[in-house]
Amino acid sequence: MSNPQQLRYSKEHEWLSDAENGVSTIGITEFAATALGDVVYAQLPAVGDTVTAGESCGELESTKSVSDLYSPVSGEVTEFNQDVVDDPALVNTAPFEGGWLFKVRVSEEPADLLSAEEYAALTHSDN
């Protein structure tokens, strides 16, 4: 399992892209997607919602369980991935590409986000 080097990661298994014009893309990691099993439903935050770092902002339901979705940063949601709402399996098949979840205009970024290497150490996965 390879974690893209250009992303940063939360201890709750979300990834965050570098901001473009103040907006970052957020998704869950391949590690989390594998642990969840087949995702069958995604409840994502709506455009205009305010999310807070470390707090629940949605849910992913799989054939195994329901899991809260946590935002790794604080800010305002600018877009959500309608493709994932329509086909939640994208979270499993392309967690770092087409399976992204939402975009946020970042107002605050916690200092404890992890590099790819630090996240790999946390999950004991190959990087």
PDB file of C-alpha atoms in Angstrom:
ATOM      1  CA  MET A   1       0.000   0.000   0.000  1.00  0.00           C
ATOM      2  CA  SER A   2       1.584   3.248  -1.093  1.00  0.00           C
ATOM      3  CA  ASN A   3       0.691   6.629   0.386  1.00  0.00           C
ATOM      4  CA  PRO A   4       1.249   9.487  -2.069  1.00  0.00           C
ATOM      5  CA  GLN A   5       4.174  11.641  -0.910  1.00  0.00           C
ATOM      6  CA  GLN A   6       2.553  14.962  -1.823  1.00  0.00           C
ATOM      7  CA  LEU A   7      -0.368  14.441   0.584  1.00  0.00           C
ATOM      8  CA  ARG A   8      -0.596  14.910   4.340  1.00  0.00           C
ATOM      9  CA  TYR A   9      -2.486  12.553   6.628  1.00  0.00           C
ATOM     10  CA  SER A  10      -4.510  12.620   9.840  1.00  0.00           C
ATOM     11  CA  LYS A  11      -4.359  10.034  12.603  1.00  0.00           C
ATOM     12  CA  GLU A  12      -8.048   9.379  11.821  1.00  0.00           C
ATOM     13  CA  HIS A  13      -6.974   8.133   8.324  1.00  0.00           C
ATOM     14  CA  GLU A  14      -7.984  11.070   6.146  1.00  0.00           C
ATOM     15  CA  TRP A  15      -5.674  12.589   3.553  1.00  0.00           C
ATOM     16  CA  LEU A  16      -5.331  16.241   2.591  1.00  0.00           C
ATOM     17  CA  SER A  17      -3.900  17.776  -0.572  1.00  0.00           C
ATOM     18  CA  ASP A  18      -1.839  20.950  -0.579  1.00  0.00           C
ATOM     19  CA  ALA A  19      -4.105  23.964  -0.937  1.00  0.00           C
ATOM     20  CA  GLU A  20      -4.686  25.428  -4.393  1.00  0.00           C
ATOM     21  CA  ASN A  21      -6.017  28.991  -4.050  1.00  0.00           C
ATOM     22  CA  GLY A  22      -6.708  28.194  -0.386  1.00  0.00           C
ATOM     23  CA  VAL A  23      -8.760  25.042  -1.157  1.00  0.00           C
ATOM     24  CA  SER A  24      -7.638  21.518  -0.201  1.00  0.00           C
ATOM     25  CA  THR A  25      -9.099  18.177  -1.286  1.00  0.00           C
ATOM     26  CA  ILE A  26      -9.887  15.585   1.397  1.00  0.00           C
ATOM     27  CA  GLY A  27     -10.417  11.827   1.220  1.00  0.00           C
ATOM     28  CA  ILE A  28      -9.806   8.691   3.226  1.00  0.00           C
ATOM     29  CA  THR A  29      -6.667   6.620   2.882  1.00  0.00           C
ATOM     30  CA  GLU A  30      -6.348   3.257   1.209  1.00  0.00           C
ATOM     31  CA  PHE A  31      -5.634   1.805   4.676  1.00  0.00           C
ATOM     32  CA  ALA A  32      -8.995   3.128   5.942  1.00  0.00           C
ATOM     33  CA  ALA A  33     -10.871   2.053   2.814  1.00  0.00           C
ATOM     34  CA  THR A  34      -9.501  -1.483   3.159  1.00  0.00           C
ATOM     35  CA  ALA A  35     -10.382  -1.609   6.858  1.00  0.00           C
ATOM     36  CA  LEU A  36     -13.935  -0.393   6.142  1.00  0.00           C
ATOM     37  CA  GLY A  37     -14.625  -2.978   3.472  1.00  0.00           C
ATOM     38  CA  ASP A  38     -16.952  -2.296   0.550  1.00  0.00           C
ATOM     39  CA  VAL A  39     -18.358   1.220   0.947  1.00  0.00           C
ATOM     40  CA  VAL A  40     -22.051   1.263  -0.002  1.00  0.00           C
ATOM     41  CA  TYR A  41     -23.172   4.723   1.168  1.00  0.00           C
ATOM     42  CA  ALA A  42     -21.492   8.111   1.641  1.00  0.00           C
ATOM     43  CA  GLN A  43     -22.968  11.044   3.561  1.00  0.00           C
ATOM     44  CA  LEU A  44     -20.693  13.990   2.793  1.00  0.00           C
ATOM     45  CA  PRO A  45     -20.778  17.580   4.050  1.00  0.00           C
ATOM     46  CA  ALA A  46     -22.701  20.009   1.841  1.00  0.00           C
ATOM     47  CA  VAL A  47     -21.307  23.052   0.044  1.00  0.00           C
ATOM     48  CA  GLY A  48     -21.277  25.934   2.513  1.00  0.00           C
ATOM     49  CA  ASP A  49     -21.002  23.703   5.592  1.00  0.00           C
ATOM     50  CA  THR A  50     -18.315  24.629   8.100  1.00  0.00           C
ATOM     51  CA  VAL A  51     -16.098  21.745   9.197  1.00  0.00           C
ATOM     52  CA  THR A  52     -13.801  21.664  12.203  1.00  0.00           C
ATOM     53  CA  ALA A  53     -10.522  19.757  12.383  1.00  0.00           C
ATOM     54  CA  GLY A  54     -10.935  16.487  14.254  1.00  0.00           C
ATOM     55  CA  GLU A  55     -14.747  16.632  14.336  1.00  0.00           C
ATOM     56  CA  SER A  56     -17.219  14.410  12.521  1.00  0.00           C
ATOM     57  CA  CYS A  57     -18.607  15.879   9.291  1.00  0.00           C
ATOM     58  CA  GLY A  58     -20.193  12.881   7.589  1.00  0.00           C
ATOM     59  CA  GLU A  59     -20.403   9.101   7.448  1.00  0.00           C
ATOM     60  CA  LEU A  60     -19.253   6.228   5.314  1.00  0.00           C
ATOM     61  CA  GLU A  61     -21.290   3.040   5.487  1.00  0.00           C
ATOM     62  CA  SER A  62     -19.792  -0.253   4.404  1.00  0.00           C
ATOM     63  CA  THR A  63     -20.925  -3.844   4.360  1.00  0.00           C
ATOM     64  CA  LYS A  64     -19.042  -4.179   7.687  1.00  0.00           C
ATOM     65  CA  SER A  65     -19.956  -1.029   9.634  1.00  0.00           C
ATOM     66  CA  VAL A  66     -20.740   2.679   9.694  1.00  0.00           C
ATOM     67  CA  SER A  67     -17.781   4.991  10.251  1.00  0.00           C
ATOM     68  CA  ASP A  68     -17.718   8.695  11.021  1.00  0.00           C
ATOM     69  CA  LEU A  69     -15.849  10.896   8.579  1.00  0.00           C
ATOM     70  CA  TYR A  70     -13.572  13.460  10.247  1.00  0.00           C
ATOM     71  CA  SER A  71     -12.200  16.624   8.720  1.00  0.00           C
ATOM     72  CA  PRO A  72      -8.415  16.984   9.045  1.00  0.00           C
ATOM     73  CA  VAL A  73      -8.729  20.814   8.817  1.00  0.00           C
ATOM     74  CA  SER A  74     -11.171  23.586   9.664  1.00  0.00           C
ATOM     75  CA  GLY A  75     -12.880  25.619   6.974  1.00  0.00           C
ATOM     76  CA  GLU A  76     -15.814  25.924   4.607  1.00  0.00           C
ATOM     77  CA  VAL A  77     -16.818  23.138   2.219  1.00  0.00           C
ATOM     78  CA  THR A  78     -16.601  24.378  -1.375  1.00  0.00           C
ATOM     79  CA  GLU A  79     -17.423  21.126  -3.191  1.00  0.00           C
ATOM     80  CA  PHE A  80     -18.331  17.506  -2.509  1.00  0.00           C
ATOM     81  CA  ASN A  81     -17.760  14.552  -4.816  1.00  0.00           C
ATOM     82  CA  GLN A  82     -21.138  13.693  -6.351  1.00  0.00           C
ATOM     83  CA  ASP A  83     -19.501  10.723  -8.099  1.00  0.00           C
ATOM     84  CA  VAL A  84     -18.826   9.140  -4.675  1.00  0.00           C
ATOM     85  CA  VAL A  85     -22.416   9.798  -3.559  1.00  0.00           C
ATOM     86  CA  ASP A  86     -23.627   8.079  -6.756  1.00  0.00           C
ATOM     87  CA  ASP A  87     -21.008   5.279  -6.637  1.00  0.00           C
ATOM     88  CA  PRO A  88     -19.566   4.912  -3.099  1.00  0.00           C
ATOM     89  CA  ALA A  89     -17.326   2.034  -4.253  1.00  0.00           C
ATOM     90  CA  LEU A  90     -14.972   4.691  -5.691  1.00  0.00           C
ATOM     91  CA  VAL A  91     -13.722   5.149  -2.116  1.00  0.00           C
ATOM     92  CA  ASN A  92     -12.394   1.569  -2.295  1.00  0.00           C
ATOM     93  CA  THR A  93     -11.226   1.449  -5.905  1.00  0.00           C
ATOM     94  CA  ALA A  94      -9.579   4.888  -6.157  1.00  0.00           C
ATOM     95  CA  PRO A  95      -9.178   6.424  -2.674  1.00  0.00           C
ATOM     96  CA  PHE A  96      -6.485   8.884  -3.797  1.00  0.00           C
ATOM     97  CA  GLU A  97      -7.977   9.775  -7.193  1.00  0.00           C
ATOM     98  CA  GLY A  98     -11.673   9.598  -8.124  1.00  0.00           C
ATOM     99  CA  GLY A  99     -12.677   8.574  -4.593  1.00  0.00           C
ATOM    100  CA  TRP A 100     -11.884  11.952  -3.004  1.00  0.00           C
ATOM    101  CA  LEU A 101     -14.693  13.145  -0.736  1.00  0.00           C
ATOM    102  CA  PHE A 102     -14.868  16.936  -0.440  1.00  0.00           C
ATOM    103  CA  LYS A 103     -12.955  20.199  -0.817  1.00  0.00           C
ATOM    104  CA  VAL A 104     -12.462  22.823   1.886  1.00  0.00           C
ATOM    105  CA  ARG A 105     -11.393  26.464   1.880  1.00  0.00           C
ATOM    106  CA  VAL A 106      -8.960  26.009   4.763  1.00  0.00           C
ATOM    107  CA  SER A 107      -9.182  28.476   7.652  1.00  0.00           C
ATOM    108  CA  GLU A 108      -7.094  26.471  10.125  1.00  0.00           C
ATOM    109  CA  GLU A 109      -4.744  23.542   9.742  1.00  0.00           C
ATOM    110  CA  PRO A 110      -3.629  21.575  12.804  1.00  0.00           C
ATOM    111  CA  ALA A 111       0.077  21.102  13.386  1.00  0.00           C
ATOM    112  CA  ASP A 112      -0.235  17.337  13.896  1.00  0.00           C
ATOM    113  CA  LEU A 113      -0.848  16.315  10.267  1.00  0.00           C
ATOM    114  CA  LEU A 114       1.504  13.538   9.187  1.00  0.00           C
ATOM    115  CA  SER A 115       3.817  13.094   6.222  1.00  0.00           C
ATOM    116  CA  ALA A 116       3.481   9.957   4.078  1.00  0.00           C
ATOM    117  CA  GLU A 117       6.369   8.377   5.994  1.00  0.00           C
ATOM    118  CA  GLU A 118       4.865   9.211   9.391  1.00  0.00           C
ATOM    119  CA  TYR A 119       1.478   7.855   8.315  1.00  0.00           C
ATOM    120  CA  ALA A 120       3.086   4.651   7.027  1.00  0.00           C
ATOM    121  CA  ALA A 121       4.784   4.222  10.415  1.00  0.00           C
ATOM    122  CA  LEU A 122       1.442   4.807  12.175  1.00  0.00           C
ATOM    123  CA  THR A 123      -0.279   2.132  10.082  1.00  0.00           C
ATOM    124  CA  HIS A 124       2.808  -0.098   9.733  1.00  0.00           C
ATOM    125  CA  SER A 125       2.368  -0.075   5.965  1.00  0.00           C
ATOM    126  CA  ASP A 126       4.860   0.175   3.149  1.00  0.00           C
ATOM    127  CA  ASN A 127       5.314   3.663   1.790  1.00  0.00           C
TER     128      ASN A 127
END
